[in-house]
Amino acid sequence: MTPSTSQPVRVRFAPSPTGYLHVGGLRTALYNYLFAKHHNGKFLLRIEDTDQSRKVEGAVENLISTLGWAGIQYDEGIDRPGAFGPYVQSERLDLYRRHAEQLIERGKAYYCFCSPERLEEIRKRQMTAKLPTSYDRHCRNLPKAQVESLLAKGESHVVRMKVPLEGEVSFDDVIRGTVTIGCEVLDDQVLLKSDGFPTYHLAVVVDDHLMKISHVIRGEEWLPSTPKHVLLFRALGWEPPVFAHLPLLLNPDKSKLSKRQGDVAVEEYRAKGYLREALVNFVALLGWNPGDEREILSLDELVGEFSLERVGKSGAVFNVEKLNWLNFEHLRRKSDKEVLSMLRDYLSTSEFSSTHLDDAYLLKVISAMRDRVSFVREFVENSPYFFRPPRGYDPTVVKKRWKPETSELLSRLIGEFSRLENPGKEEYEAALHRTAEASQVGNGQLIHAVRLAVSGMGAGPGLYDILFLLGREETIRRIAMAIEKLK
Ligand code: GLU
């Protein structure tokens, strides 16, 4: 829904700090961010920590750093104060209590004194009778005097929503169209718990209103809660925001995306060396497309193109192969200098952290390998021979390429190479051709043997590129070593 100019766009990402950032959460954050930026609006980060039992130490810091890594910047939040703070729900308890009281005064909520044991009892009874479990509204119509005396005695209580007994709730969802639900299926939801903390439902409505949220963009799992929220907005005399519920994320077998079938934490993808550009691009396409064939998009391009109208209803399949392809494409688009700095970071955590490798050398490795890697770590994993001599020789390649006469041929080649002064690729090539001709063998036989000798492998970038990169001394040393080990 294109927002009207009268109401500025303000959207929020409202995670609960229960651990890592799920890729689904990243998508929600991203769509909110893109929508805000596209419409010159504001994007807020709100921490929903009203369920203190689920709170995980360090989760907020982790969320902030992961969003920062992804390049999703918020305008207001815990560490970016704005006019609508605090942005952490546990620091807003007073507001929720005041609004719960207001709802009671308006006859839209009531005190409930039922004990946990009684509630459990009803639940069991309903389950045995195969009925949907819901509160039996025992305290809904307690006489005022009784309520006052129980409160005065300090009796433990919650505040529940007084859901209309009949009628319908209806709201428009940008993605799903008009959603209508009969009130009779809605439970008298707890709004304020006995410890004075609000439930999610009360807190989200109060905050979305007070923080002037124009559009609520969130996962489909919240769709069933929305009718209750709409009732609450109206009960408080407020206009609900525009809703947009994003499609589910699915495993390739169409089941709901789960940890069992692969990684779901953004941190895991980050640790595996995925580029932020690739992950953000990938996540953007989970349920949205730009309306044409383009698949590789930068964050700025996504901001320019994004619209909620192009978000689909059906579940979006999380396909890691596509993510890997996007990583390859985004890595290819980086300048050599950027790749160099990433490669240096990677090397500093690898077994080569104390190997001296100068920039000029690494840049040559990068240009030889860059069309062959999807991840920075693959510069090392796919061509370790640029960083150290081979530790062994691929046995299948040895079997195919190392003939009884190979040692002799390579010794001759060492003789030719030793005579070269400051050789470039062409000089290595000419020397190899001379040796092959003099020995009456095809060039190919020597080429394969040399590749095996210097790299330990049967494939890689052009042989003369490798030799030029390694330099004459190292090339000769490695060939001699292979003769020694393989003859
Ligand atoms: N706190 C909810 C969550 O953890 C937010 C739901 C919403 O955006 O309203 O996902």
Tab-separated table of C-alpha atoms and ligand atoms in Angstrom:
chain	number	residue	atom	x	y	z
A	1	MET	CA	0.000	0.000	0.000
A	2	THR	CA	1.530	3.273	-1.025
A	3	PRO	CA	1.405	5.405	2.060
A	4	SER	CA	-0.588	8.591	1.983
A	5	THR	CA	1.478	11.734	2.238
A	6	SER	CA	-0.395	12.851	5.324
A	7	GLN	CA	1.160	10.185	7.522
A	8	PRO	CA	4.929	9.864	7.537
A	9	VAL	CA	6.190	6.315	7.142
A	10	ARG	CA	7.443	4.902	10.424
A	11	VAL	CA	8.087	1.181	10.667
A	12	ARG	CA	9.759	-1.048	13.194
A	13	PHE	CA	11.604	-4.293	13.660
A	14	ALA	CA	10.599	-5.625	17.059
A	15	PRO	CA	12.569	-8.732	17.955
A	16	SER	CA	12.472	-10.513	21.276
A	17	PRO	CA	15.999	-10.977	22.615
A	18	THR	CA	15.830	-14.753	22.824
A	19	GLY	CA	19.135	-15.617	21.165
A	20	TYR	CA	20.443	-15.327	17.661
A	21	LEU	CA	18.941	-13.402	14.739
A	22	HIS	CA	16.992	-15.872	12.569
A	23	VAL	CA	17.228	-15.406	8.800
A	24	GLY	CA	13.453	-14.844	8.868
A	25	GLY	CA	14.070	-12.005	11.319
A	26	LEU	CA	16.693	-10.576	8.995
A	27	ARG	CA	14.135	-10.589	6.196
A	28	THR	CA	11.569	-8.817	8.380
A	29	ALA	CA	14.143	-6.219	9.420
A	30	LEU	CA	15.257	-5.777	5.823
A	31	TYR	CA	11.759	-5.318	4.380
A	32	ASN	CA	10.968	-2.756	7.053
A	33	TYR	CA	14.226	-0.963	6.346
A	34	LEU	CA	13.711	-1.008	2.569
A	35	PHE	CA	10.147	0.202	2.913
A	36	ALA	CA	11.186	3.045	5.213
A	37	LYS	CA	14.082	4.155	3.040
A	38	HIS	CA	12.054	3.892	-0.157
A	39	HIS	CA	9.475	6.252	1.321
A	40	ASN	CA	11.929	8.529	3.126
A	41	GLY	CA	10.519	7.303	6.392
A	42	LYS	CA	11.970	6.126	9.664
A	43	PHE	CA	12.956	2.631	10.703
A	44	LEU	CA	12.978	1.752	14.405
A	45	LEU	CA	14.473	-1.085	16.380
A	46	ARG	CA	12.324	-1.978	19.369
A	47	ILE	CA	13.319	-4.667	21.831
A	48	GLU	CA	10.333	-6.747	22.967
A	49	ASP	CA	11.529	-8.272	26.197
A	50	THR	CA	8.288	-8.593	28.154
A	51	ASP	CA	8.726	-12.339	28.453
A	52	GLN	CA	11.612	-12.152	30.858
A	53	SER	CA	11.836	-15.929	31.165
A	54	ARG	CA	12.870	-16.190	27.517
A	55	LYS	CA	15.437	-13.435	27.707
A	56	VAL	CA	18.984	-14.463	26.791
A	57	GLU	CA	22.047	-12.611	28.054
A	58	GLY	CA	23.891	-10.827	25.247
A	59	ALA	CA	21.070	-11.302	22.721
A	60	VAL	CA	20.405	-7.567	22.309
A	61	GLU	CA	24.068	-6.768	21.680
A	62	ASN	CA	24.189	-9.622	19.224
A	63	LEU	CA	21.098	-8.362	17.381
A	64	ILE	CA	22.549	-4.887	17.109
A	65	SER	CA	25.885	-6.091	15.842
A	66	THR	CA	24.299	-8.485	13.344
A	67	LEU	CA	22.014	-5.806	11.909
A	68	GLY	CA	25.014	-3.491	11.712
A	69	TRP	CA	27.009	-6.146	9.868
A	70	ALA	CA	24.149	-6.569	7.379
A	71	GLY	CA	24.116	-2.802	6.761
A	72	ILE	CA	20.551	-2.412	8.033
A	73	GLN	CA	20.702	0.860	9.912
A	74	TYR	CA	17.879	1.982	12.128
A	75	ASP	CA	17.036	5.595	12.830
A	76	GLU	CA	15.767	5.094	16.345
A	77	GLY	CA	16.571	2.404	18.853
A	78	ILE	CA	18.228	1.493	22.099
A	79	ASP	CA	21.537	3.086	21.091
A	80	ARG	CA	20.019	5.758	18.784
A	81	PRO	CA	17.609	7.679	20.948
A	82	GLY	CA	14.685	9.365	19.230
A	83	ALA	CA	11.605	11.184	20.418
A	84	PHE	CA	9.610	8.017	21.118
A	85	GLY	CA	11.820	6.100	23.530
A	86	PRO	CA	12.596	4.190	25.532
A	87	TYR	CA	12.835	1.529	22.838
A	88	VAL	CA	12.979	-1.418	25.224
A	89	GLN	CA	9.638	-2.686	26.478
A	90	SER	CA	10.834	-3.591	29.963
A	91	GLU	CA	11.521	0.140	30.438
A	92	ARG	CA	7.954	1.069	29.512
A	93	LEU	CA	5.988	-0.937	32.079
A	94	ASP	CA	4.183	2.101	33.429
A	95	LEU	CA	2.729	2.900	30.028
A	96	TYR	CA	1.293	-0.562	29.617
A	97	ARG	CA	-0.239	-0.552	33.096
A	98	ARG	CA	-1.855	2.818	32.464
A	99	HIS	CA	-3.369	1.612	29.221
A	100	ALA	CA	-4.581	-1.638	30.782
A	101	GLU	CA	-6.369	0.456	33.429
A	102	GLN	CA	-7.857	2.618	30.729
A	103	LEU	CA	-9.219	-0.472	29.011
A	104	ILE	CA	-10.799	-1.618	32.277
A	105	GLU	CA	-12.430	1.774	32.760
A	106	ARG	CA	-13.843	1.588	29.242
A	107	GLY	CA	-15.247	-1.873	29.904
A	108	LYS	CA	-12.887	-3.428	27.359
A	109	ALA	CA	-10.821	-5.426	29.857
A	110	TYR	CA	-11.262	-6.967	33.291
A	111	TYR	CA	-9.375	-8.266	36.299
A	112	CYS	CA	-9.076	-12.026	36.499
A	113	PHE	CA	-8.209	-13.700	39.782
A	114	CYS	CA	-8.225	-17.308	38.615
A	115	SER	CA	-5.333	-19.324	40.013
A	116	PRO	CA	-2.896	-21.107	37.697
A	117	GLU	CA	-4.278	-24.393	39.108
A	118	ARG	CA	-7.819	-23.499	38.106
A	119	LEU	CA	-6.692	-22.500	34.602
A	120	GLU	CA	-4.785	-25.746	34.239
A	121	GLU	CA	-7.873	-27.640	35.365
A	122	ILE	CA	-10.044	-26.011	32.662
A	123	ARG	CA	-7.410	-26.593	30.059
A	124	LYS	CA	-7.251	-30.284	30.879
A	125	ARG	CA	-11.012	-30.591	30.802
A	126	GLN	CA	-11.204	-28.897	27.420
A	127	MET	CA	-8.455	-31.076	26.044
A	128	THR	CA	-10.153	-34.279	27.184
A	129	ALA	CA	-13.366	-33.070	25.566
A	130	LYS	CA	-11.305	-32.294	22.425
A	131	LEU	CA	-12.390	-28.666	22.602
A	132	PRO	CA	-10.184	-25.709	21.722
A	133	THR	CA	-8.496	-24.470	24.888
A	134	SER	CA	-9.517	-21.027	26.033
A	135	TYR	CA	-10.323	-19.172	29.207
A	136	ASP	CA	-13.889	-19.874	30.430
A	137	ARG	CA	-14.478	-16.186	31.243
A	138	HIS	CA	-15.122	-16.984	34.879
A	139	CYS	CA	-14.084	-13.502	36.092
A	140	ARG	CA	-15.539	-11.558	33.166
A	141	ASN	CA	-18.603	-10.388	35.042
A	142	LEU	CA	-17.539	-10.311	38.675
A	143	PRO	CA	-19.464	-7.676	40.637
A	144	LYS	CA	-17.527	-4.450	41.065
A	145	ALA	CA	-17.560	-4.667	44.847
A	146	GLN	CA	-16.072	-8.158	44.799
A	147	VAL	CA	-13.319	-7.051	42.435
A	148	GLU	CA	-12.496	-4.119	44.690
A	149	SER	CA	-12.327	-6.215	47.797
A	150	LEU	CA	-10.107	-8.830	46.115
A	151	LEU	CA	-7.797	-6.081	44.894
A	152	ALA	CA	-7.740	-4.506	48.340
A	153	LYS	CA	-6.735	-7.868	49.817
A	154	GLY	CA	-3.820	-7.918	47.375
A	155	GLU	CA	-5.144	-11.035	45.625
A	156	SER	CA	-2.911	-12.076	42.694
A	157	HIS	CA	-4.505	-11.180	39.355
A	158	VAL	CA	-4.068	-10.560	35.668
A	159	VAL	CA	-5.900	-8.211	33.312
A	160	ARG	CA	-7.761	-9.849	30.450
A	161	MET	CA	-9.174	-8.476	27.267
A	162	LYS	CA	-12.971	-8.434	27.074
A	163	VAL	CA	-13.375	-9.783	23.562
A	164	PRO	CA	-16.865	-9.086	22.118
A	165	LEU	CA	-18.947	-12.256	22.297
A	166	GLU	CA	-20.226	-11.871	18.771
A	167	GLY	CA	-19.530	-9.945	15.592
A	168	GLU	CA	-16.458	-9.898	13.398
A	169	VAL	CA	-13.087	-8.195	13.248
A	170	SER	CA	-11.869	-7.200	9.851
A	171	PHE	CA	-8.697	-5.551	8.626
A	172	ASP	CA	-6.876	-5.038	5.356
A	173	ASP	CA	-3.527	-6.650	4.916
A	174	VAL	CA	-1.415	-5.303	2.054
A	175	ILE	CA	-0.264	-8.808	1.180
A	176	ARG	CA	-3.294	-10.944	2.019
A	177	GLY	CA	-6.148	-8.589	1.286
A	178	THR	CA	-9.096	-8.289	3.652
A	179	VAL	CA	-8.907	-10.636	6.615
A	180	THR	CA	-12.107	-11.238	8.590
A	181	ILE	CA	-12.495	-13.354	11.668
A	182	GLY	CA	-15.433	-14.101	13.958
A	183	CYS	CA	-14.975	-12.807	17.523
A	184	GLU	CA	-16.309	-16.061	18.935
A	185	VAL	CA	-13.012	-17.792	18.146
A	186	LEU	CA	-10.941	-15.242	20.062
A	187	ASP	CA	-9.851	-15.925	23.615
A	188	ASP	CA	-10.047	-13.361	26.413
A	189	GLN	CA	-6.346	-12.765	26.042
A	190	VAL	CA	-4.236	-11.866	29.087
A	191	LEU	CA	-2.966	-8.308	28.638
A	192	LEU	CA	-1.182	-7.691	31.909
A	193	LYS	CA	0.418	-10.550	33.807
A	194	SER	CA	0.403	-10.990	37.577
A	195	ASP	CA	3.998	-9.716	37.768
A	196	GLY	CA	2.908	-6.404	36.230
A	197	PHE	CA	4.514	-7.157	32.881
A	198	PRO	CA	2.329	-6.798	29.817
A	199	THR	CA	1.912	-9.628	27.339
A	200	TYR	CA	3.158	-9.138	23.813
A	201	HIS	CA	-0.364	-8.237	22.635
A	202	LEU	CA	-0.844	-5.245	24.890
A	203	ALA	CA	2.732	-4.007	24.575
A	204	VAL	CA	2.803	-4.218	20.793
A	205	VAL	CA	-0.417	-2.246	20.385
A	206	VAL	CA	0.507	0.455	22.893
A	207	ASP	CA	3.976	0.850	21.421
A	208	ASP	CA	2.944	0.784	17.779
A	209	HIS	CA	0.506	3.578	18.555
A	210	LEU	CA	2.738	5.684	20.801
A	211	MET	CA	5.701	5.285	18.467
A	212	LYS	CA	3.470	6.413	15.580
A	213	ILE	CA	4.074	3.264	13.554
A	214	SER	CA	2.372	3.657	10.177
A	215	HIS	CA	2.895	0.127	8.810
A	216	VAL	CA	3.356	-3.128	10.697
A	217	ILE	CA	5.428	-5.436	8.503
A	218	ARG	CA	6.054	-8.795	10.177
A	219	GLY	CA	6.058	-12.555	9.677
A	220	GLU	CA	2.942	-14.524	8.875
A	221	GLU	CA	3.130	-16.286	12.240
A	222	TRP	CA	1.690	-13.108	13.785
A	223	LEU	CA	-1.342	-13.004	11.527
A	224	PRO	CA	-3.584	-14.911	14.005
A	225	SER	CA	-2.792	-12.298	16.676
A	226	THR	CA	-3.699	-9.344	14.512
A	227	PRO	CA	-7.504	-9.475	15.072
A	228	LYS	CA	-6.875	-9.102	18.806
A	229	HIS	CA	-4.574	-6.188	18.126
A	230	VAL	CA	-7.148	-4.517	15.904
A	231	LEU	CA	-9.737	-4.882	18.667
A	232	LEU	CA	-7.319	-3.357	21.144
A	233	PHE	CA	-6.476	-0.418	18.910
A	234	ARG	CA	-10.168	0.326	18.539
A	235	ALA	CA	-10.883	-0.218	22.228
A	236	LEU	CA	-8.280	2.413	23.006
A	237	GLY	CA	-9.816	4.763	20.450
A	238	TRP	CA	-6.908	4.494	18.026
A	239	GLU	CA	-6.663	3.887	14.298
A	240	PRO	CA	-4.720	0.640	13.626
A	241	PRO	CA	-1.648	0.892	11.394
A	242	VAL	CA	-1.520	-0.732	7.956
A	243	PHE	CA	-0.618	-4.432	8.236
A	244	ALA	CA	1.552	-6.532	5.937
A	245	HIS	CA	2.234	-10.151	6.906
A	246	LEU	CA	5.203	-11.701	5.116
A	247	PRO	CA	5.039	-15.250	3.711
A	248	LEU	CA	6.613	-18.150	5.576
A	249	LEU	CA	10.142	-19.300	4.843
A	250	LEU	CA	10.289	-22.925	3.747
A	251	ASN	CA	12.881	-25.671	3.481
A	252	PRO	CA	13.358	-27.078	-0.047
A	253	ASP	CA	10.913	-29.893	0.912
A	254	LYS	CA	8.316	-27.160	1.637
A	255	SER	CA	8.310	-27.731	5.394
A	256	LYS	CA	8.698	-24.696	7.629
A	257	LEU	CA	12.321	-23.502	7.682
A	258	SER	CA	13.963	-25.171	10.625
A	259	LYS	CA	17.312	-25.625	12.242
A	260	ARG	CA	17.168	-29.340	11.543
A	261	GLN	CA	17.601	-28.834	7.811
A	262	GLY	CA	20.345	-26.244	7.886
A	263	ASP	CA	21.519	-23.036	9.420
A	264	VAL	CA	18.925	-20.469	10.430
A	265	ALA	CA	21.059	-17.983	12.363
A	266	VAL	CA	22.438	-15.017	10.457
A	267	GLU	CA	25.589	-15.296	12.575
A	268	GLU	CA	26.215	-18.763	11.185
A	269	TYR	CA	26.130	-17.470	7.621
A	270	ARG	CA	28.395	-14.615	8.589
A	271	ALA	CA	30.845	-17.001	10.246
A	272	LYS	CA	30.840	-19.211	7.164
A	273	GLY	CA	32.117	-16.293	5.122
A	274	TYR	CA	28.975	-15.201	3.280
A	275	LEU	CA	29.133	-11.591	2.156
A	276	ARG	CA	26.571	-9.249	3.672
A	277	GLU	CA	25.647	-8.116	0.152
A	278	ALA	CA	24.865	-11.683	-0.881
A	279	LEU	CA	22.867	-12.597	2.208
A	280	VAL	CA	20.870	-9.367	2.069
A	281	ASN	CA	20.217	-9.813	-1.660
A	282	PHE	CA	19.181	-13.424	-1.087
A	283	VAL	CA	16.886	-12.645	1.827
A	284	ALA	CA	15.301	-9.773	-0.126
A	285	LEU	CA	14.248	-12.257	-2.798
A	286	LEU	CA	12.547	-14.559	-0.282
A	287	GLY	CA	9.000	-13.513	-1.084
A	288	TRP	CA	9.698	-10.380	-3.133
A	289	ASN	CA	11.026	-9.722	-6.634
A	290	PRO	CA	11.786	-6.541	-8.563
A	291	GLY	CA	9.241	-7.403	-11.282
A	292	ASP	CA	11.851	-8.169	-13.929
A	293	GLU	CA	14.614	-10.693	-14.508
A	294	ARG	CA	17.184	-9.020	-12.260
A	295	GLU	CA	18.430	-11.131	-9.384
A	296	ILE	CA	21.640	-9.420	-8.365
A	297	LEU	CA	20.797	-6.254	-6.493
A	298	SER	CA	22.696	-4.036	-4.108
A	299	LEU	CA	21.139	-2.636	-0.962
A	300	ASP	CA	20.706	0.740	-2.678
A	301	GLU	CA	19.018	-0.866	-5.654
A	302	LEU	CA	16.732	-2.772	-3.303
A	303	VAL	CA	15.767	0.487	-1.608
A	304	GLY	CA	14.956	1.950	-4.998
A	305	GLU	CA	12.853	-1.014	-6.129
A	306	PHE	CA	11.135	-2.256	-2.999
A	307	SER	CA	7.383	-2.247	-2.659
A	308	LEU	CA	5.016	-4.283	-0.501
A	309	GLU	CA	2.788	-4.870	-3.523
A	310	ARG	CA	5.448	-7.142	-4.962
A	311	VAL	CA	5.578	-9.363	-1.873
A	312	GLY	CA	3.906	-12.711	-2.562
A	313	LYS	CA	1.500	-14.680	-0.415
A	314	SER	CA	2.962	-18.126	-0.852
A	315	GLY	CA	5.848	-19.504	1.174
A	316	ALA	CA	9.350	-18.706	-0.020
A	317	VAL	CA	11.828	-21.569	-0.373
A	318	PHE	CA	15.220	-21.094	1.200
A	319	ASN	CA	17.629	-22.422	-1.390
A	320	VAL	CA	21.248	-22.426	-0.227
A	321	GLU	CA	22.571	-23.066	-3.748
A	322	LYS	CA	21.080	-19.786	-4.837
A	323	LEU	CA	22.684	-18.060	-1.880
A	324	ASN	CA	26.059	-19.552	-2.841
A	325	TRP	CA	25.606	-18.358	-6.410
A	326	LEU	CA	24.781	-14.854	-5.173
A	327	ASN	CA	27.880	-14.932	-3.010
A	328	PHE	CA	29.946	-15.797	-6.073
A	329	GLU	CA	28.363	-12.953	-8.043
A	330	HIS	CA	28.800	-10.372	-5.307
A	331	LEU	CA	32.376	-11.447	-4.682
A	332	ARG	CA	33.103	-11.060	-8.396
A	333	ARG	CA	31.809	-7.517	-8.270
A	334	LYS	CA	34.272	-6.474	-5.582
A	335	SER	CA	37.426	-4.623	-6.519
A	336	ASP	CA	40.769	-6.418	-6.119
A	337	LYS	CA	41.543	-4.063	-3.263
A	338	GLU	CA	38.383	-4.990	-1.369
A	339	VAL	CA	39.042	-8.674	-1.911
A	340	LEU	CA	42.609	-8.164	-0.723
A	341	SER	CA	41.459	-6.718	2.551
A	342	MET	CA	38.972	-9.557	3.078
A	343	LEU	CA	41.613	-12.113	2.195
A	344	ARG	CA	44.000	-10.532	4.691
A	345	ASP	CA	41.303	-10.776	7.372
A	346	TYR	CA	40.746	-14.390	6.535
A	347	LEU	CA	44.468	-15.202	6.474
A	348	SER	CA	44.963	-13.602	9.861
A	349	THR	CA	42.706	-16.246	11.366
A	350	SER	CA	44.181	-19.117	9.354
A	351	GLU	CA	47.275	-21.276	9.630
A	352	PHE	CA	48.997	-18.635	7.475
A	353	SER	CA	48.599	-15.866	10.026
A	354	SER	CA	52.337	-15.549	10.435
A	355	THR	CA	53.373	-16.333	6.855
A	356	HIS	CA	54.712	-13.214	5.172
A	357	LEU	CA	52.760	-12.554	1.975
A	358	ASP	CA	53.071	-9.166	0.349
A	359	ASP	CA	50.160	-7.293	-1.225
A	360	ALA	CA	51.546	-7.584	-4.751
A	361	TYR	CA	51.707	-11.370	-4.412
A	362	LEU	CA	48.221	-11.672	-2.937
A	363	LEU	CA	46.806	-9.452	-5.673
A	364	LYS	CA	48.235	-11.832	-8.249
A	365	VAL	CA	46.647	-14.784	-6.452
A	366	ILE	CA	43.367	-12.891	-6.452
A	367	SER	CA	43.434	-12.170	-10.147
A	368	ALA	CA	44.352	-15.775	-10.976
A	369	MET	CA	41.577	-17.212	-8.815
A	370	ARG	CA	38.767	-14.689	-8.647
A	371	ASP	CA	36.573	-16.290	-11.296
A	372	ARG	CA	36.906	-19.632	-9.566
A	373	VAL	CA	35.828	-18.890	-6.002
A	374	SER	CA	32.498	-18.208	-4.324
A	375	PHE	CA	33.978	-17.447	-0.901
A	376	VAL	CA	37.075	-15.605	0.242
A	377	ARG	CA	38.230	-18.673	2.163
A	378	GLU	CA	38.303	-20.571	-1.144
A	379	PHE	CA	41.308	-18.555	-2.296
A	380	VAL	CA	43.141	-20.639	0.281
A	381	GLU	CA	41.028	-23.805	0.275
A	382	ASN	CA	40.972	-24.192	-3.507
A	383	SER	CA	44.569	-23.166	-4.110
A	384	PRO	CA	46.562	-23.811	-0.942
A	385	TYR	CA	49.661	-24.161	-3.171
A	386	PHE	CA	49.826	-20.382	-3.450
A	387	PHE	CA	50.429	-20.281	0.283
A	388	ARG	CA	52.634	-23.334	0.874
A	389	PRO	CA	54.216	-26.231	-1.075
A	390	PRO	CA	51.922	-29.208	-1.682
A	391	ARG	CA	51.611	-31.532	1.293
A	392	GLY	CA	50.763	-34.453	-0.913
A	393	TYR	CA	49.728	-35.258	-4.462
A	394	ASP	CA	46.204	-36.170	-5.485
A	395	PRO	CA	46.472	-39.957	-5.964
A	396	THR	CA	43.995	-40.147	-8.849
A	397	VAL	CA	45.925	-37.461	-10.681
A	398	VAL	CA	49.227	-39.193	-9.909
A	399	LYS	CA	47.863	-42.407	-11.338
A	400	LYS	CA	46.788	-40.716	-14.524
A	401	ARG	CA	49.572	-38.195	-15.051
A	402	TRP	CA	52.772	-39.582	-13.532
A	403	LYS	CA	54.380	-41.972	-16.020
A	404	PRO	CA	57.654	-43.925	-15.618
A	405	GLU	CA	59.421	-41.334	-17.790
A	406	THR	CA	57.992	-38.296	-15.985
A	407	SER	CA	60.857	-37.881	-13.511
A	408	GLU	CA	63.351	-37.784	-16.318
A	409	LEU	CA	61.269	-35.282	-18.303
A	410	LEU	CA	60.871	-33.007	-15.315
A	411	SER	CA	64.595	-33.113	-14.563
A	412	ARG	CA	65.188	-31.845	-18.066
A	413	LEU	CA	62.627	-29.154	-17.561
A	414	ILE	CA	64.384	-28.041	-14.386
A	415	GLY	CA	67.507	-27.664	-16.514
A	416	GLU	CA	65.617	-25.440	-18.979
A	417	PHE	CA	63.974	-23.367	-16.250
A	418	SER	CA	67.307	-22.817	-14.487
A	419	ARG	CA	68.620	-21.020	-17.515
A	420	LEU	CA	65.779	-18.522	-17.567
A	421	GLU	CA	66.417	-14.991	-16.328
A	422	ASN	CA	63.457	-13.332	-14.689
A	423	PRO	CA	60.967	-15.405	-16.687
A	424	GLY	CA	57.466	-14.259	-17.532
A	425	LYS	CA	54.626	-16.591	-18.510
A	426	GLU	CA	55.770	-16.759	-22.136
A	427	GLU	CA	59.290	-17.776	-21.173
A	428	TYR	CA	58.010	-20.637	-19.032
A	429	GLU	CA	55.799	-21.754	-21.847
A	430	ALA	CA	58.585	-21.615	-24.434
A	431	ALA	CA	60.937	-23.523	-22.128
A	432	LEU	CA	58.322	-26.215	-21.590
A	433	HIS	CA	57.717	-26.511	-25.315
A	434	ARG	CA	61.451	-26.822	-25.980
A	435	THR	CA	61.751	-29.597	-23.422
A	436	ALA	CA	58.764	-31.455	-24.832
A	437	GLU	CA	60.056	-31.191	-28.352
A	438	ALA	CA	63.557	-32.328	-27.470
A	439	SER	CA	62.085	-35.284	-25.568
A	440	GLN	CA	59.576	-36.073	-28.315
A	441	VAL	CA	56.539	-35.944	-26.086
A	442	GLY	CA	53.432	-33.804	-26.341
A	443	ASN	CA	53.305	-30.508	-24.419
A	444	GLY	CA	50.261	-31.798	-22.568
A	445	GLN	CA	52.165	-34.582	-20.881
A	446	LEU	CA	54.596	-32.091	-19.354
A	447	ILE	CA	51.952	-29.528	-18.524
A	448	HIS	CA	49.932	-32.020	-16.451
A	449	ALA	CA	53.008	-33.322	-14.691
A	450	VAL	CA	54.237	-29.848	-13.795
A	451	ARG	CA	50.834	-28.821	-12.528
A	452	LEU	CA	50.747	-31.880	-10.299
A	453	ALA	CA	54.301	-31.229	-9.113
A	454	VAL	CA	53.799	-27.586	-8.141
A	455	SER	CA	50.206	-27.749	-6.855
A	456	GLY	CA	49.560	-31.359	-5.896
A	457	MET	CA	46.329	-31.111	-7.855
A	458	GLY	CA	44.959	-31.804	-11.302
A	459	ALA	CA	43.099	-28.564	-11.972
A	460	GLY	CA	43.308	-24.842	-11.278
A	461	PRO	CA	44.133	-21.626	-13.069
A	462	GLY	CA	46.462	-21.568	-16.082
A	463	LEU	CA	49.736	-23.378	-15.405
A	464	TYR	CA	51.943	-20.505	-16.537
A	465	ASP	CA	50.017	-18.146	-14.263
A	466	ILE	CA	50.841	-20.449	-11.370
A	467	LEU	CA	54.506	-20.697	-12.282
A	468	PHE	CA	54.820	-16.967	-12.771
A	469	LEU	CA	53.200	-16.404	-9.393
A	470	LEU	CA	55.410	-18.888	-7.579
A	471	GLY	CA	58.575	-17.614	-9.256
A	472	ARG	CA	61.460	-19.554	-10.724
A	473	GLU	CA	63.168	-20.705	-7.509
A	474	GLU	CA	60.006	-21.983	-5.878
A	475	THR	CA	58.863	-23.651	-9.109
A	476	ILE	CA	62.147	-25.510	-9.455
A	477	ARG	CA	62.148	-26.436	-5.768
A	478	ARG	CA	58.655	-27.912	-6.022
A	479	ILE	CA	59.360	-29.850	-9.195
A	480	ALA	CA	62.478	-31.318	-7.603
A	481	MET	CA	60.501	-32.207	-4.498
A	482	ALA	CA	57.853	-34.010	-6.573
A	483	ILE	CA	60.500	-35.987	-8.437
A	484	GLU	CA	61.930	-37.001	-5.098
A	485	LYS	CA	58.582	-38.065	-3.689
A	486	LEU	CA	56.916	-39.596	-6.732
A	487	LYS	CA	59.692	-41.338	-8.636
B	1	GLU	N1	8.369	-9.568	19.363
B	1	GLU	C1	7.834	-10.200	18.199
B	1	GLU	C2	8.894	-11.140	17.658
B	1	GLU	O1	9.713	-11.547	18.387
B	1	GLU	C3	7.443	-9.134	17.192
B	1	GLU	C4	6.198	-9.379	16.454
B	1	GLU	C5	5.753	-8.108	15.768
B	1	GLU	O2	6.506	-7.621	14.916
B	1	GLU	O3	4.705	-7.607	16.107
B	1	GLU	O4	8.963	-11.475	16.508
